């Protein structure tokens, strides 16, 4: 996972890529500070920085991936300082599946478990006011990028080495179990 999802920075010209979300973000910021919302132009930028490699957790047969994210909102592409910076503890449901001799991880949904205001040029505010729209931005920008990188999978070479064509995965209480897929297929019934 560390090799596939290293810390990264994503920069999105929000109004061009996700115009509806840009409109709703402006509206949400307007609840905090109308002057700041008025500064948001058509070149508003959102920066998403993943801080570390995501951490993997197993609990009762369910897998979750947690990661620390810093999100900055800039009024325009010319702005040198962000309107505000948020620190976010996010988590996603992790699903494993196998394709031939590769183990593939897919992240589903994302939740912003904790949001903290790190700095603000628009005055102090409670970041939970923005929780829904921030979660939507992360879901729309970060998750597709990460799933795209995870889609290449991890080769499970032992499967072919043992003479099997594929592996199957399952989650238990404590871990991920890989088993070779059976080569035996039942023959069709012959009527007499």
XYZ file of C-alpha atoms in Angstrom, residues 5-192:
188
model
C -0.418 5.353 -2.300
C 2.473 7.566 -1.225
C 1.779 11.036 0.221
C 0.556 13.234 -2.637
C -0.836 16.638 -3.496
C -3.913 17.143 -5.679
C -4.802 20.599 -6.981
C -8.276 21.112 -8.421
C -9.675 24.152 -10.201
C -12.990 23.460 -8.534
C -15.310 25.607 -10.659
C -14.058 23.983 -13.878
C -13.974 20.375 -12.689
C -16.852 20.209 -10.179
C -19.005 23.328 -10.716
C -21.953 22.189 -8.591
C -19.678 21.392 -5.658
C -17.909 24.765 -6.162
C -21.285 26.522 -5.941
C -22.229 24.640 -2.770
C -18.820 25.305 -1.197
C -19.259 29.023 -1.856
C -22.720 28.873 -0.290
C -21.351 27.024 2.776
C -18.510 29.528 3.192
C -21.121 32.288 2.914
C -22.667 30.980 6.150
C -19.313 31.553 7.862
C -18.185 34.780 6.197
C -20.069 36.461 3.340
C -17.095 38.622 2.326
C -14.910 35.528 1.973
C -17.571 33.786 -0.123
C -17.737 36.841 -2.402
C -13.968 36.543 -2.984
C -14.349 33.035 -4.423
C -13.929 33.389 -8.156
C -14.223 31.040 -11.077
C -10.573 30.067 -10.533
C -11.009 28.950 -6.914
C -8.596 26.181 -6.051
C -8.772 23.310 -3.602
C -5.545 21.569 -2.609
C -5.718 18.117 -1.052
C -2.529 16.812 0.517
C -2.366 13.262 1.838
C 0.035 13.301 4.797
C 1.178 9.713 5.167
C 0.557 6.333 3.670
C -3.006 5.271 4.534
C -3.258 2.856 7.459
C -5.123 -0.417 7.190
C -7.335 -1.714 10.032
C -9.221 -4.980 10.429
C -12.124 -5.446 12.825
C -14.596 -8.320 12.951
C -14.059 -9.235 9.303
C -14.366 -5.659 8.048
C -11.457 -3.692 6.637
C -11.000 0.075 6.821
C -8.346 2.413 5.544
C -7.617 5.592 7.504
C -5.605 8.559 6.305
C -4.660 12.079 7.327
C -5.478 14.815 4.839
C -4.803 18.534 4.724
C -7.293 20.505 2.634
C -6.708 24.118 1.610
C -9.205 26.393 -0.130
C -7.863 29.326 -2.173
C -10.172 32.112 -3.422
C -8.483 32.098 -6.854
C -5.496 30.710 -8.732
C -3.667 33.986 -8.036
C -4.162 33.827 -4.240
C -0.955 33.213 -2.317
C -2.633 32.267 0.967
C -5.552 29.930 1.518
C -8.863 31.197 2.874
C -8.549 28.358 5.365
C -6.740 25.083 5.969
C -8.366 21.993 7.460
C -6.805 18.878 8.946
C -8.985 15.845 8.280
C -8.956 12.308 9.627
C -10.737 10.335 6.922
C -11.574 6.674 6.557
C -12.896 4.408 3.830
C -14.265 0.893 3.641
C -11.679 -1.401 2.031
C -12.757 -4.254 -0.204
C -10.408 -6.898 -1.517
C -10.950 -9.035 -4.551
C -8.799 -11.160 -6.777
C -8.416 -11.105 -10.512
C -6.431 -14.032 -11.868
C -3.248 -14.009 -9.749
C -3.563 -10.419 -8.489
C -4.963 -9.095 -5.235
C -6.832 -5.835 -5.754
C -7.943 -3.342 -3.122
C -10.830 -0.966 -3.745
C -11.800 1.876 -1.424
C -15.512 2.544 -1.028
C -17.079 5.701 0.265
C -15.168 8.054 2.514
C -16.032 9.701 5.768
C -14.462 12.735 7.368
C -14.278 11.357 10.887
C -12.668 14.443 12.430
C -12.078 17.885 10.951
C -9.896 20.486 12.607
C -9.357 24.104 11.594
C -5.599 24.533 11.180
C -5.547 28.145 10.027
C -8.061 30.632 8.731
C -7.904 33.912 6.862
C -11.659 34.371 7.259
C -11.884 34.282 11.039
C -12.372 31.392 13.438
C -15.229 28.997 12.625
C -16.431 25.541 13.562
C -15.242 23.304 10.655
C -18.145 20.873 11.126
C -20.264 23.438 9.233
C -18.349 22.365 6.115
C -18.214 18.619 6.871
C -20.682 17.487 4.177
C -19.210 19.560 1.346
C -15.618 18.759 2.351
C -16.429 15.044 2.415
C -17.973 15.378 -1.040
C -14.858 17.121 -2.391
C -12.599 14.374 -1.011
C -14.939 11.693 -2.342
C -14.956 13.286 -5.820
C -11.237 14.069 -6.071
C -9.193 11.772 -3.840
C -11.070 8.474 -3.958
C -11.102 8.060 -7.787
C -7.380 8.869 -7.939
C -6.486 6.392 -5.226
C -8.689 3.641 -6.653
C -7.102 4.215 -10.065
C -3.680 3.520 -8.566
C -4.879 0.500 -6.602
C -6.526 -1.015 -9.688
C -3.192 -2.400 -10.923
C -3.256 -4.841 -7.992
C -0.531 -6.778 -6.228
C 0.736 -9.953 -7.915
C 0.288 -13.078 -5.842
C 3.010 -15.115 -7.544
C 2.632 -18.125 -5.272
C -0.717 -18.889 -6.933
C 0.843 -19.620 -10.334
C 3.891 -21.231 -8.750
C 1.610 -23.814 -7.150
C -0.107 -24.501 -10.465
C -3.351 -22.628 -9.826
C -4.815 -20.102 -12.240
C -6.351 -17.760 -9.686
C -6.674 -16.916 -6.013
C -9.678 -16.083 -3.880
C -9.668 -13.677 -0.945
C -11.764 -13.492 2.190
C -11.690 -11.467 5.391
C -11.667 -13.109 8.778
C -11.794 -11.550 12.214
C -8.033 -10.998 12.239
C -6.838 -10.851 8.664
C -7.033 -11.324 4.958
C -6.892 -14.923 3.748
C -5.777 -15.851 0.227
C -6.601 -19.306 -1.056
C -6.009 -20.799 -4.480
C -9.173 -21.052 -6.539
C -10.160 -24.605 -7.275
C -9.312 -25.961 -10.715
C -11.931 -28.686 -10.378
C -15.194 -28.008 -12.143
C -18.140 -30.382 -11.860
C -18.910 -32.169 -15.094
C -22.347 -31.862 -16.578
C -24.807 -34.616 -15.708
C -25.242 -37.243 -18.385
C -28.729 -38.705 -18.668
C -29.057 -42.384 -19.433
